[in-house]
CSV table of C-alpha atoms in Angstrom, one decimal:
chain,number,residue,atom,x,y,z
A,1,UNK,CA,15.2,15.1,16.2
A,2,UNK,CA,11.9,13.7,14.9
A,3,UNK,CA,11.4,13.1,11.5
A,4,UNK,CA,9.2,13.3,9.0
A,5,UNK,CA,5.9,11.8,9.8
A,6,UNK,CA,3.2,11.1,6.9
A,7,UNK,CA,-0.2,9.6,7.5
A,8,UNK,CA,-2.2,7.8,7.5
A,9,UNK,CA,0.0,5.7,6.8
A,10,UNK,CA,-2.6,3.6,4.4
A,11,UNK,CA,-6.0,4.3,3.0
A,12,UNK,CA,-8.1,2.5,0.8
A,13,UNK,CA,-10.8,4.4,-0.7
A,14,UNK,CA,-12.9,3.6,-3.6
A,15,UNK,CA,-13.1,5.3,-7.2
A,16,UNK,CA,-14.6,8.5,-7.0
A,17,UNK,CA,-14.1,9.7,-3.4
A,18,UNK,CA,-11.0,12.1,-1.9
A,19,UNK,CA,-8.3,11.3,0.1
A,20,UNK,CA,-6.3,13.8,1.6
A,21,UNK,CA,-2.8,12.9,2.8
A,22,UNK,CA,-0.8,14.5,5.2
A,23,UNK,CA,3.3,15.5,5.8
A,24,UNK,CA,4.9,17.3,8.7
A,25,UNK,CA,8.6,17.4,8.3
A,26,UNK,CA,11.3,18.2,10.1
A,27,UNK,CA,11.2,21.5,12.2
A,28,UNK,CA,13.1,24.0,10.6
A,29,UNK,CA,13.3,22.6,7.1
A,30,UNK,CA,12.0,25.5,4.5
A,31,UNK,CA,11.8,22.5,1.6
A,32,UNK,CA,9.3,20.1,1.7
A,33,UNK,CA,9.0,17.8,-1.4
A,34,UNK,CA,6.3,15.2,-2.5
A,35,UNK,CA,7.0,12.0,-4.5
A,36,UNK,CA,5.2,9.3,-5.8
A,37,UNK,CA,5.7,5.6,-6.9
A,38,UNK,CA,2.8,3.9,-8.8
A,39,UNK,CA,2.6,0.5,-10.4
A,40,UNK,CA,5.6,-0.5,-9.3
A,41,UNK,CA,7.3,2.2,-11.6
A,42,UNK,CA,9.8,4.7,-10.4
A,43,UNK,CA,9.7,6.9,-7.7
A,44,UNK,CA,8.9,10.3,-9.4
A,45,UNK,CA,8.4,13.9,-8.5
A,46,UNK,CA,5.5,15.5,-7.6
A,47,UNK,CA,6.0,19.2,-6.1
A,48,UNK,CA,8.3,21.6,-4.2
A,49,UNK,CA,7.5,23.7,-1.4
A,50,UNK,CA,9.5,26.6,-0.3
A,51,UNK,CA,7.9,27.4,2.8
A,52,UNK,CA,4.3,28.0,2.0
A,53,UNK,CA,5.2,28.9,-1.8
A,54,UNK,CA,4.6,26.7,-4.4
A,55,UNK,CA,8.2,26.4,-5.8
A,56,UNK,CA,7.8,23.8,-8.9
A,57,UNK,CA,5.1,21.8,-9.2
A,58,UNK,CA,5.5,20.2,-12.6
A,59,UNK,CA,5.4,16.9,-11.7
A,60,UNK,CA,1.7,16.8,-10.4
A,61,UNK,CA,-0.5,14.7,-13.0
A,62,UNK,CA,-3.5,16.6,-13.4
A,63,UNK,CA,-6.0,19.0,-11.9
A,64,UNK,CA,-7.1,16.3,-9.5
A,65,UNK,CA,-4.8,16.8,-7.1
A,66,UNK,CA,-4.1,19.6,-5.1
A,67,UNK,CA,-1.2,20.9,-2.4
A,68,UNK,CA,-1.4,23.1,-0.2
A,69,UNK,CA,1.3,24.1,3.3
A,70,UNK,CA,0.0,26.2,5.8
A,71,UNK,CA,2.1,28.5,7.0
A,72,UNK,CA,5.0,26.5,6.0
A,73,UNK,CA,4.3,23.8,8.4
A,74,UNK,CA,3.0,20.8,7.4
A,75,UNK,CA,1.4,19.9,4.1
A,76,UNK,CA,-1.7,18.5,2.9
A,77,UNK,CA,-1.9,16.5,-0.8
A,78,UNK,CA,-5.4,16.0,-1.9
A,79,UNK,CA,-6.9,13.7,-4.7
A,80,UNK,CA,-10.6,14.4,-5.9
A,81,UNK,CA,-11.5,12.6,-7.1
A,82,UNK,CA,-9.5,9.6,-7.1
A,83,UNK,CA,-8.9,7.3,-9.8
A,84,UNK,CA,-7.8,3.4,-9.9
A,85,UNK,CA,-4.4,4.7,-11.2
A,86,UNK,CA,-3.7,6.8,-8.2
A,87,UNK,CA,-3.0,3.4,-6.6
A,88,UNK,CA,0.6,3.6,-5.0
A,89,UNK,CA,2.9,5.1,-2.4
A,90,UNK,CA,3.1,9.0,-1.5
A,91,UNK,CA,5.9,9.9,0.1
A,92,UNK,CA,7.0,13.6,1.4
A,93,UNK,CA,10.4,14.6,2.3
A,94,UNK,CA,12.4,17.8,3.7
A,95,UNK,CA,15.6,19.2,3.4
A,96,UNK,CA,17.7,22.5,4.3
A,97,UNK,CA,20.2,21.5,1.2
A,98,UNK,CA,20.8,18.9,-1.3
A,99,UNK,CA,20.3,15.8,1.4
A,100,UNK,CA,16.4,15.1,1.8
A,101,UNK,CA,15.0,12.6,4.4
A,102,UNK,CA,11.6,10.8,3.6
A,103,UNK,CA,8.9,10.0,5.5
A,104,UNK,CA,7.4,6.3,5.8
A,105,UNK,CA,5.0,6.5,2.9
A,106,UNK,CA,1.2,6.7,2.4
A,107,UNK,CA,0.0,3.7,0.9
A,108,UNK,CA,-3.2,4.7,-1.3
A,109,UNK,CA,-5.5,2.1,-2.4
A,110,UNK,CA,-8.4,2.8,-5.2
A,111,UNK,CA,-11.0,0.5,-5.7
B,1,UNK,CA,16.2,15.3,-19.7
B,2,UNK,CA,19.5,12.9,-17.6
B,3,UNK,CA,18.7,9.2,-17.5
B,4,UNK,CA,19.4,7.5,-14.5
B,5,UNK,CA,19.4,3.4,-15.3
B,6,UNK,CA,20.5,0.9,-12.6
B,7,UNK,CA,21.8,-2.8,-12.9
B,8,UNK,CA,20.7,-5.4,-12.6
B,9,UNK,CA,17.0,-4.7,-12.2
B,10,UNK,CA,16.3,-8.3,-10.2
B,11,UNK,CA,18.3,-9.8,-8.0
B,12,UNK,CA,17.9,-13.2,-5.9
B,13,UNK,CA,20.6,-14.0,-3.4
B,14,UNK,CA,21.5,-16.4,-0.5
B,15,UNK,CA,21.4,-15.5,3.1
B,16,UNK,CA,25.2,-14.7,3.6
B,17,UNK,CA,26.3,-13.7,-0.2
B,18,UNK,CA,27.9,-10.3,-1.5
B,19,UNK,CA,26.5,-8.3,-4.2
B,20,UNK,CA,26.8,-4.8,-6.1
B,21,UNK,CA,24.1,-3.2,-7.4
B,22,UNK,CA,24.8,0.2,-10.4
B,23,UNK,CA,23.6,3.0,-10.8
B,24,UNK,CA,24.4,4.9,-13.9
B,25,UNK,CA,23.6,8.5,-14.7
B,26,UNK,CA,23.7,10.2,-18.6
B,27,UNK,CA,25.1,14.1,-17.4
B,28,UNK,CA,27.0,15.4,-14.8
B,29,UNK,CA,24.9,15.7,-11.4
B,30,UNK,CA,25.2,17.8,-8.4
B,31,UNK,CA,24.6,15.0,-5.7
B,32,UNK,CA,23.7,11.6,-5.4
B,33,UNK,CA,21.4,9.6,-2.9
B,34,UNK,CA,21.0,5.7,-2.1
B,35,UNK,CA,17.7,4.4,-0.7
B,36,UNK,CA,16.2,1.1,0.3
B,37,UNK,CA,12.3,0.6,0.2
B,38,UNK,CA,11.8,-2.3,2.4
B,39,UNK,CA,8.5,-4.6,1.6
B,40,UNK,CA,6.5,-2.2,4.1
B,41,UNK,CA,7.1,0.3,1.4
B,42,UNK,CA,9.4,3.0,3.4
B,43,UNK,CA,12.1,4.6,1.7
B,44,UNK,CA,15.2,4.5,4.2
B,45,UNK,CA,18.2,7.0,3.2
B,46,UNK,CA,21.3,4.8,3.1
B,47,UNK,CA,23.8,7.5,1.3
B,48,UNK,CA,24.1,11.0,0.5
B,49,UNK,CA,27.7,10.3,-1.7
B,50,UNK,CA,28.4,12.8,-4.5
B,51,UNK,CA,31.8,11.7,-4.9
B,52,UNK,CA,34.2,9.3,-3.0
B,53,UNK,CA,33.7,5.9,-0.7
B,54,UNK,CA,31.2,5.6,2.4
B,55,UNK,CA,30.6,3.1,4.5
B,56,UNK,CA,28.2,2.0,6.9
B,57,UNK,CA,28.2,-1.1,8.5
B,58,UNK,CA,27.5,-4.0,5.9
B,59,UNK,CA,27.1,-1.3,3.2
B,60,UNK,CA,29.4,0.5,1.4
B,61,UNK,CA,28.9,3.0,-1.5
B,62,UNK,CA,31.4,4.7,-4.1
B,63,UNK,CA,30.6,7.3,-6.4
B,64,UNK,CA,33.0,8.6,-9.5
B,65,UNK,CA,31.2,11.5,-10.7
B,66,UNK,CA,33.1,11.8,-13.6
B,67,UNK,CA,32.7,8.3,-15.3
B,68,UNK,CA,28.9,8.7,-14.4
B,69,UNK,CA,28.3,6.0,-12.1
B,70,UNK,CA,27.9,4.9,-8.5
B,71,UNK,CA,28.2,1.5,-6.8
B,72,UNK,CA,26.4,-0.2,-4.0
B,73,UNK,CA,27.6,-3.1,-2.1
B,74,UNK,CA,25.8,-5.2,-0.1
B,75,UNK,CA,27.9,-7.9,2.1
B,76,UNK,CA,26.8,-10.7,3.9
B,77,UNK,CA,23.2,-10.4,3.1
B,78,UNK,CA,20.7,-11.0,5.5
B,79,UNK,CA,16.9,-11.2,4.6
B,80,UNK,CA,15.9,-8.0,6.0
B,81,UNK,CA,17.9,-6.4,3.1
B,82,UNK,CA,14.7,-7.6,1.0
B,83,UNK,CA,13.5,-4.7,-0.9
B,84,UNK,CA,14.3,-2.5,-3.6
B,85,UNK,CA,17.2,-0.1,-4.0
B,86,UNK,CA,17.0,3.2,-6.1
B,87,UNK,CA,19.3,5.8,-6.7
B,88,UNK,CA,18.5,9.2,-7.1
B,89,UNK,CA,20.3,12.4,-8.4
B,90,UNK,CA,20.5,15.9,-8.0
B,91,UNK,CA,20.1,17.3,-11.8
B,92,UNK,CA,20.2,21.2,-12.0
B,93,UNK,CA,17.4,21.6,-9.6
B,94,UNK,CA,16.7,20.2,-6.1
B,95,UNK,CA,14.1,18.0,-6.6
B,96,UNK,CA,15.6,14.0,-7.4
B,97,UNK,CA,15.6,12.0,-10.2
B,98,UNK,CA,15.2,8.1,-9.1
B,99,UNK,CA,16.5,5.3,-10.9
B,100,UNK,CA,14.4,2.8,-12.3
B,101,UNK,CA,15.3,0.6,-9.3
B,102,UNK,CA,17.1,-2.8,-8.4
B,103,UNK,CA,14.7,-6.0,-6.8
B,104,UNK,CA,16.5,-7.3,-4.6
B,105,UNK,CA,15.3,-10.9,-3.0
B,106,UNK,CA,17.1,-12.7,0.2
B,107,UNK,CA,16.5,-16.1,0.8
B,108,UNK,CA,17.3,-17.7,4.1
């Protein structure tokens, strides 16, 4: 079974340009979950995919970034326009239940 | 909202040496997850341990659910276990709540 594949895997843009990042997950999986860890701080949620539905997306930081999953496939997380504090590691994850696997990570790099 | 604290938040061993790492959590919890971000910055599950003892080759996790706490051990270290651990729990939704994390450094 493959799993869930993220990239690019790092991208270094500079202040003011977009980045869009993407996540396939598993095949099958209905969830699909983004997460982020900045500054070395925690890993912390960003928002919840039921198939193509939005399911909670509290934990996005501002208007600035955006989500979308087409047709419940993969997913697309886009910053514009990015900020130095954006600077970290995206991950996305999938799950049928409470047990989630994680992609590898996007590394994003404002300057 | 819960609180999810681990101990101790750095941690320098030799190659070959034991260690347990804590993860504590303020309110009951539907499910709890180990990972390991290695320096390359992935996030590799390691346990999926509500309750009970798992093992796994040089790891081993226990979780008692109703003291609040789960336990990682880590035996015979070897430097690819560089990195750092987090716990995350399942709190009345299904999206995780990560710990703030545990450093941990293997020297040869």
């Amino acid at each position: 079974e493959a799993g869930v594949t993220q990239f690019p895997s790092h991208s270094v843009i500079e202040k003011g340009q977009t980045v869009t990042l993407r996540c396939d997950p598993i095949s099958g999986h209905d969830n699909l979950y983004w997460y982020r860890r900045v500054m070395g701080k925690e890993i912390k949620f960003l928002l919840h995919f039921v198939k193509e539905s939005k399911q909670d997306e509290s934990g996005m930081p501002n208007n600035r970034f955006l989500a979308e999953r087409t047709g419940g496939t993969y997913s697309t997380l886009k910053v514009q326009p990015a900020e130095l504090e954006d600077s970290g590691v995206y991950f996305c994850a999938s799950g049928q239940t409470y047990g989630y696997t994680f992609g590898s990570g996007t590394r994003l790099t404002v300057v | 909202g819960i609180q999810v604290e681990q101990s101790p938040p750095d941690l320098i061993l030799q190659e070959g040496a034991n260690s347990t790492l804590r993860c504590n959590f303020s309110d009951s919890v539907n499910n709890l997850q180990w990972f390991h971000q290695n320096p390359w910055g992935q996030l590799i599950n390691l346990f999926y341990i509500p309750s009970g003892t798992k093992q796994n080759g040089r790891l081993s996790a226990t979780t008692v659910a109703t003291e609040r706490y789960s336990l990682l051990y880590i035996s015979s270290s070897q430097t690819t276990d560089s990195g750092v651990y987090f716990c995350a729990v399942f709190y009345n939704t299904d999206k995780l709540i990560f710990g703030t994390g545990t450093r941990l450094q293997v020297f040869p």
